[in-house]
Every structure is written in structure tokens, then in C-alpha cells.
CSV table of C-alpha atoms in Angstrom, one decimal:
chain,number,residue,atom,x,y,z
A,160,MET,CA,5.4,72.6,-7.3
A,161,PRO,CA,8.5,73.5,-5.2
A,162,ASP,CA,11.8,72.2,-6.5
A,163,THR,CA,13.6,70.5,-3.6
A,164,PHE,CA,17.3,69.9,-3.4
A,165,VAL,CA,18.8,68.0,-0.5
A,166,ALA,CA,22.6,67.8,0.0
A,167,ASP,CA,24.1,64.3,0.1
A,168,ASN,CA,24.4,63.9,3.8
A,169,LYS,CA,21.3,66.0,4.6
A,170,CYS,CA,23.1,68.6,6.8
A,171,VAL,CA,21.4,71.3,4.7
A,172,THR,CA,18.2,71.3,2.7
A,173,VAL,CA,17.0,73.7,0.1
A,174,GLU,CA,13.4,74.3,-0.9
A,175,ILE,CA,12.5,76.7,-3.7
A,176,ASP,CA,8.8,77.7,-3.5
A,177,ALA,CA,6.3,79.2,-6.0
A,178,ASP,CA,7.3,82.7,-4.8
A,179,GLN,CA,10.8,82.2,-6.1
A,180,ILE,CA,12.2,82.1,-2.5
A,181,ALA,CA,14.9,79.5,-1.7
A,182,TRP,CA,14.5,78.3,1.9
A,183,ILE,CA,17.9,77.0,3.0
A,184,THR,CA,17.7,75.1,6.3
A,185,LEU,CA,20.6,74.1,8.5
A,186,ASN,CA,19.6,70.5,9.3
A,187,ARG,CA,21.4,69.1,12.3
A,188,PRO,CA,18.6,69.6,14.9
A,189,GLU,CA,20.0,67.0,17.2
A,190,LYS,CA,23.1,69.2,17.5
A,191,ARG,CA,21.2,72.5,17.4
A,192,ASN,CA,22.6,72.9,13.9
A,193,ALA,CA,26.1,73.3,15.1
A,194,ILE,CA,28.5,73.9,12.2
A,195,SER,CA,30.5,70.9,11.2
A,196,PRO,CA,32.7,70.2,8.2
A,197,SER,CA,29.9,68.3,6.6
A,198,LEU,CA,27.4,71.1,7.1
A,199,SER,CA,29.9,73.6,5.6
A,200,ASN,CA,30.4,71.4,2.6
A,201,ASP,CA,26.6,71.1,2.1
A,202,MET,CA,26.1,74.8,2.6
A,203,GLN,CA,28.7,75.6,-0.2
A,204,GLN,CA,26.7,73.3,-2.5
A,205,ALA,CA,23.4,74.9,-1.5
A,206,LEU,CA,24.6,78.4,-2.1
A,207,ASP,CA,26.1,77.3,-5.5
A,208,ARG,CA,22.7,75.7,-6.2
A,209,VAL,CA,20.7,78.9,-5.7
A,210,GLU,CA,23.0,81.8,-6.6
A,211,HIS,CA,22.7,81.4,-10.4
A,212,ASP,CA,19.3,79.8,-10.5
A,213,GLU,CA,16.9,82.0,-12.4
A,214,ALA,CA,14.0,80.4,-10.4
A,215,VAL,CA,15.4,82.0,-7.2
A,216,LYS,CA,15.1,85.7,-6.4
A,217,VAL,CA,15.5,85.7,-2.6
A,218,VAL,CA,17.3,83.4,-0.2
A,219,VAL,CA,16.2,82.7,3.3
A,220,LEU,CA,18.6,81.0,5.8
A,221,THR,CA,17.1,79.3,8.8
A,222,GLY,CA,17.6,76.3,11.1
A,223,ALA,CA,15.7,73.0,11.7
A,224,GLY,CA,14.1,72.4,15.1
A,225,ASP,CA,14.5,74.8,18.0
A,226,ALA,CA,17.7,76.4,16.9
A,227,TYR,CA,19.2,78.5,14.2
A,228,SER,CA,22.8,77.5,15.0
A,229,ALA,CA,24.6,76.8,18.3
A,230,GLY,CA,27.8,77.9,16.6
A,231,MET,CA,30.8,75.7,15.8
A,232,ASP,CA,30.8,72.0,16.5
A,233,LEU,CA,33.7,72.0,18.9
A,234,ARG,CA,34.4,68.3,18.7
A,235,GLU,CA,34.3,68.0,14.9
A,236,PHE,CA,36.2,71.2,14.2
A,237,PHE,CA,38.6,71.7,17.1
A,238,ARG,CA,39.1,68.7,19.4
A,239,ALA,CA,39.6,66.4,16.3
A,240,SER,CA,42.0,68.9,14.7
A,241,ASP,CA,45.1,68.8,16.9
A,242,ASN,CA,47.1,67.7,14.0
A,243,LEU,CA,46.1,69.9,11.1
A,244,THR,CA,46.2,68.0,7.9
A,245,PRO,CA,45.6,69.7,4.5
A,246,GLU,CA,42.1,68.3,4.5
A,247,LYS,CA,41.3,69.8,7.8
A,248,ARG,CA,42.8,73.2,6.8
A,249,ALA,CA,40.5,73.0,3.7
A,250,ALA,CA,37.5,72.3,5.9
A,251,PHE,CA,38.3,75.4,8.0
A,252,GLY,CA,38.5,77.5,4.8
A,253,ARG,CA,35.2,76.3,3.5
A,254,SER,CA,33.5,76.9,6.9
A,255,SER,CA,34.9,80.5,7.1
A,256,SER,CA,34.0,81.3,3.5
A,257,TRP,CA,30.3,80.5,3.6
A,258,GLN,CA,29.7,81.9,7.1
A,259,TRP,CA,30.4,85.5,6.2
A,260,ARG,CA,32.5,86.3,3.1
A,261,ARG,CA,30.2,84.3,0.7
A,262,LEU,CA,27.0,85.5,2.3
A,263,ARG,CA,28.1,89.1,2.7
A,264,TYR,CA,28.6,89.5,-1.0
A,265,PHE,CA,26.0,87.0,-2.3
A,266,LEU,CA,24.5,88.1,-5.6
A,267,LYS,CA,20.9,87.8,-4.4
A,268,PRO,CA,19.2,89.3,-1.4
A,269,THR,CA,19.4,87.2,1.7
A,270,ILE,CA,17.3,87.1,4.9
A,271,CYS,CA,18.3,85.2,8.0
A,272,MET,CA,15.2,83.8,9.8
A,273,VAL,CA,16.4,83.2,13.4
A,274,ASN,CA,13.9,80.7,14.7
A,275,GLY,CA,15.7,79.8,17.9
A,276,TRP,CA,19.1,79.5,19.5
A,277,CYS,CA,21.9,81.6,17.9
A,278,PHE,CA,25.2,81.3,19.6
A,279,GLY,CA,28.9,82.0,18.8
A,280,ALA,CA,29.7,81.4,15.1
A,281,GLY,CA,25.9,81.4,14.4
A,282,PHE,CA,26.2,85.2,14.5
A,283,ASN,CA,28.5,85.2,11.4
A,284,SER,CA,26.0,84.0,8.9
A,285,MET,CA,23.1,85.8,10.6
A,286,ILE,CA,24.9,89.2,10.4
A,287,ALA,CA,26.3,88.5,6.9
A,288,CYS,CA,22.8,88.2,5.5
A,289,ASP,CA,21.3,91.4,4.2
A,290,LEU,CA,18.4,91.3,6.6
A,291,ALA,CA,17.6,89.3,9.8
A,292,VAL,CA,14.2,88.7,11.4
A,293,ALA,CA,14.0,86.8,14.7
A,294,ALA,CA,11.4,85.1,16.8
A,295,ASP,CA,10.7,87.0,20.0
A,296,GLU,CA,11.5,83.7,21.7
A,297,ALA,CA,14.9,83.2,20.0
A,298,GLN,CA,17.9,83.2,22.3
A,299,PHE,CA,21.2,84.8,21.4
A,300,GLY,CA,24.5,84.5,23.2
A,301,LEU,CA,28.3,84.7,23.2
A,302,SER,CA,29.2,82.1,25.8
A,303,GLU,CA,32.8,81.5,24.8
A,304,ILE,CA,34.2,83.1,27.9
A,305,ASN,CA,32.5,80.4,30.0
A,306,TRP,CA,34.6,77.8,28.2
A,307,GLY,CA,38.0,79.6,28.6
A,308,MET,CA,37.9,81.1,25.0
A,309,ILE,CA,37.2,84.3,23.2
A,310,PRO,CA,34.7,84.5,20.4
A,311,ALA,CA,36.5,84.1,17.1
A,312,GLY,CA,37.8,87.4,15.6
A,313,ASN,CA,35.4,87.3,12.7
A,314,VAL,CA,32.5,86.7,15.1
A,315,LEU,CA,33.5,89.7,17.1
A,316,LYS,CA,34.0,91.8,14.0
A,317,ASN,CA,30.5,90.9,12.9
A,318,VAL,CA,29.0,91.5,16.3
A,319,CYS,CA,30.7,94.9,16.6
A,320,SER,CA,29.4,95.9,13.2
A,321,VAL,CA,25.8,95.8,14.4
A,322,MET,CA,26.1,96.4,18.1
A,323,ASN,CA,27.4,99.5,19.8
A,324,GLN,CA,30.7,99.0,21.7
A,325,ARG,CA,29.1,99.0,25.1
A,326,ASP,CA,26.6,96.2,24.2
A,327,ALA,CA,29.2,94.2,22.4
A,328,MET,CA,31.5,94.3,25.4
A,329,TYR,CA,28.7,93.6,27.9
A,330,TYR,CA,27.5,90.4,26.1
A,331,THR,CA,31.0,89.2,25.3
A,332,ILE,CA,32.3,89.4,28.9
A,333,THR,CA,29.2,88.5,30.8
A,334,ALA,CA,28.0,85.7,28.4
A,335,GLU,CA,24.4,86.7,29.2
A,336,THR,CA,21.8,85.7,26.7
A,337,PHE,CA,19.2,88.0,25.1
A,338,ASP,CA,16.0,87.3,23.3
A,339,GLY,CA,14.7,88.4,19.8
A,340,LYS,CA,13.1,91.6,21.2
A,341,LYS,CA,16.4,92.7,22.7
A,342,ALA,CA,18.2,91.8,19.5
A,343,ALA,CA,15.9,94.0,17.6
A,344,GLN,CA,16.3,96.9,20.0
A,345,MET,CA,20.1,96.7,19.7
A,346,GLY,CA,20.0,96.4,15.9
A,347,VAL,CA,21.3,92.8,15.8
A,348,VAL,CA,18.2,91.9,13.7
A,349,ASN,CA,15.8,94.2,11.8
A,350,GLU,CA,12.8,93.1,13.9
A,351,SER,CA,11.4,90.3,15.9
A,352,VAL,CA,7.9,88.8,15.9
A,353,PRO,CA,6.2,85.9,17.7
A,354,ARG,CA,7.6,82.6,16.5
A,355,ALA,CA,4.2,81.6,15.2
A,356,LYS,CA,4.2,84.5,12.8
A,357,LEU,CA,7.9,84.4,11.9
A,358,LYS,CA,7.8,82.6,8.6
A,359,ASP,CA,4.8,84.6,7.3
A,360,ARG,CA,6.6,87.8,8.2
A,361,VAL,CA,9.8,86.7,6.5
A,362,ARG,CA,7.9,85.6,3.4
A,363,GLU,CA,6.2,89.0,3.3
A,364,ILE,CA,9.6,90.8,3.3
A,365,ALA,CA,11.0,88.3,0.8
A,366,LYS,CA,8.2,89.0,-1.7
A,367,VAL,CA,8.9,92.7,-1.5
A,368,LEU,CA,12.6,92.1,-2.3
A,369,ALA,CA,11.7,89.7,-5.1
A,370,ASP,CA,9.7,92.4,-6.9
A,371,LYS,CA,12.7,94.7,-7.2
A,372,ASN,CA,15.0,95.0,-10.3
A,373,VAL,CA,17.7,92.4,-10.0
A,374,ASN,CA,20.6,94.6,-11.0
A,375,THR,CA,19.6,97.6,-8.9
A,376,MET,CA,19.0,95.3,-5.9
A,377,ARG,CA,22.6,94.0,-6.3
A,378,ALA,CA,24.1,97.5,-6.6
A,379,CYS,CA,22.2,98.7,-3.5
A,380,LYS,CA,23.2,95.7,-1.5
A,381,PHE,CA,26.9,96.1,-2.2
A,382,ALA,CA,26.8,99.9,-1.8
A,383,VAL,CA,25.4,99.7,1.7
A,384,LYS,CA,28.0,97.2,2.7
A,385,ARG,CA,31.0,99.0,1.2
A,386,VAL,CA,30.3,102.7,1.8
A,387,PRO,CA,30.8,102.6,5.6
A,388,GLU,CA,34.5,101.6,5.0
A,389,MET,CA,35.1,104.4,2.5
A,390,SER,CA,36.2,107.9,3.2
A,391,TRP,CA,33.7,110.7,2.5
A,392,ASP,CA,35.6,111.6,-0.6
A,393,ASP,CA,35.7,108.0,-1.9
A,394,ALA,CA,32.0,107.7,-1.2
A,395,ASP,CA,31.3,110.9,-3.1
A,396,ASP,CA,33.2,109.7,-6.1
């Protein structure tokens, strides 16, 4: 039977299935899984829960309802943070940590299953995962310019790491949306499939990863992510 762990305020759920896949779900469907301080706290707990669990070989990150993540919850993170208290600064740190740094160097292989809307800061965790598979029907967008803002620097850093400069510029300054098929064409995700087949395809990939040697998998993951930043001589060493 799957082992199920639910964070205290239910912003994130974790289900570990018989294939040793941990399905981590952002669980604020009424807010399109916008990232709040509570969700970030729960995500840290969830990642702690699965990273060292021998029953887990692969982690899949997805969203409840019709969205992966609509990005940051502006009211909870920004409009309510005019006077930054130590507690609010800590909340910002926890949010930034899990969205990209923690996932980028997570000890186990990670797959982002983009089931629906993915906007703004939602790109961080999606790109930080080792692989990403989207529904053809998923909608991606960087709409910050429409609200008088720029996408956060780490969002742009992530986007520019997978898109070419022309595409990154186009979607940042036009705020046009694009679907899963276009995301796959640009390399934002590895592939897209019809939503009805999304979970089956992600499970198929996860089972391939779960069959690999754990230590070699970890070394390959980190090498792919670190080598692009090295000089040719350093990579040769």
C-alpha cells in the first residue's frame, strides 16, 4: 500500500507508491497552487521527508487541479510584507531555497509533471527539476510586465538557462502564453503529451530512472548541471 504523508496545513501532499515514486503535489487548487509561505514550509517538509527515505527512488512534482503553479501569491508574500520582520525574511528564504537551489541539487532524480498553468515563479521549480514533462494543454507564461514588474532575477536566470535569448526576450516582454507543445519545441520541457496520458508517461520515465544505480545517477545529475559553468580545462580535469 502507498505510504501517504500530508503536511499539517495540507498545502502539499506526498504519496509514495509501489514503484518507489514519491508524487509531491502542490495543493492549493483554489489559488492555482500559488506559492505562499505556508506552501513553502510544507514543501520543505515534503522534500525532507523523501530525500533520505530508502522507499523513494524518484520524485515527481506536480499540482492539484488545473494548474501546476500560478507563481508567487502576491498578497501573502508581497502586499503583506511592507514591513519586513525577521519572520517574513525567513519565509522569503525558505521559498527561494526549495524553488530552485534545493531542487537543483536534490539527491534523487526529479521530474516536474506540468499538468496545467505554469506562470512566473512556477518556472523556478519546474526548471530546477532534472526533467519536465508537460500536458499539451498546459499554459506557460511570464506575465509580470502586465503588472508593472519584471520576472524575479532567479526566474529569468532559470528561463534563460533553457530558452535561447530571443525566445526568453520575446515571452518576457510580450507576456504571451505558450502551450506544452511549444514548451517542448523550445526546450523548456523535455516533451509534451496529451493531458490524459501525462501521468502514465511520467510514470514510465520515472521507472526507467528508478532502475539505475543510485550513486551513478547522482553523479550524472550533478555533472550535467555543473559542467556548463566550467571552463573546458576544468571539465577535462
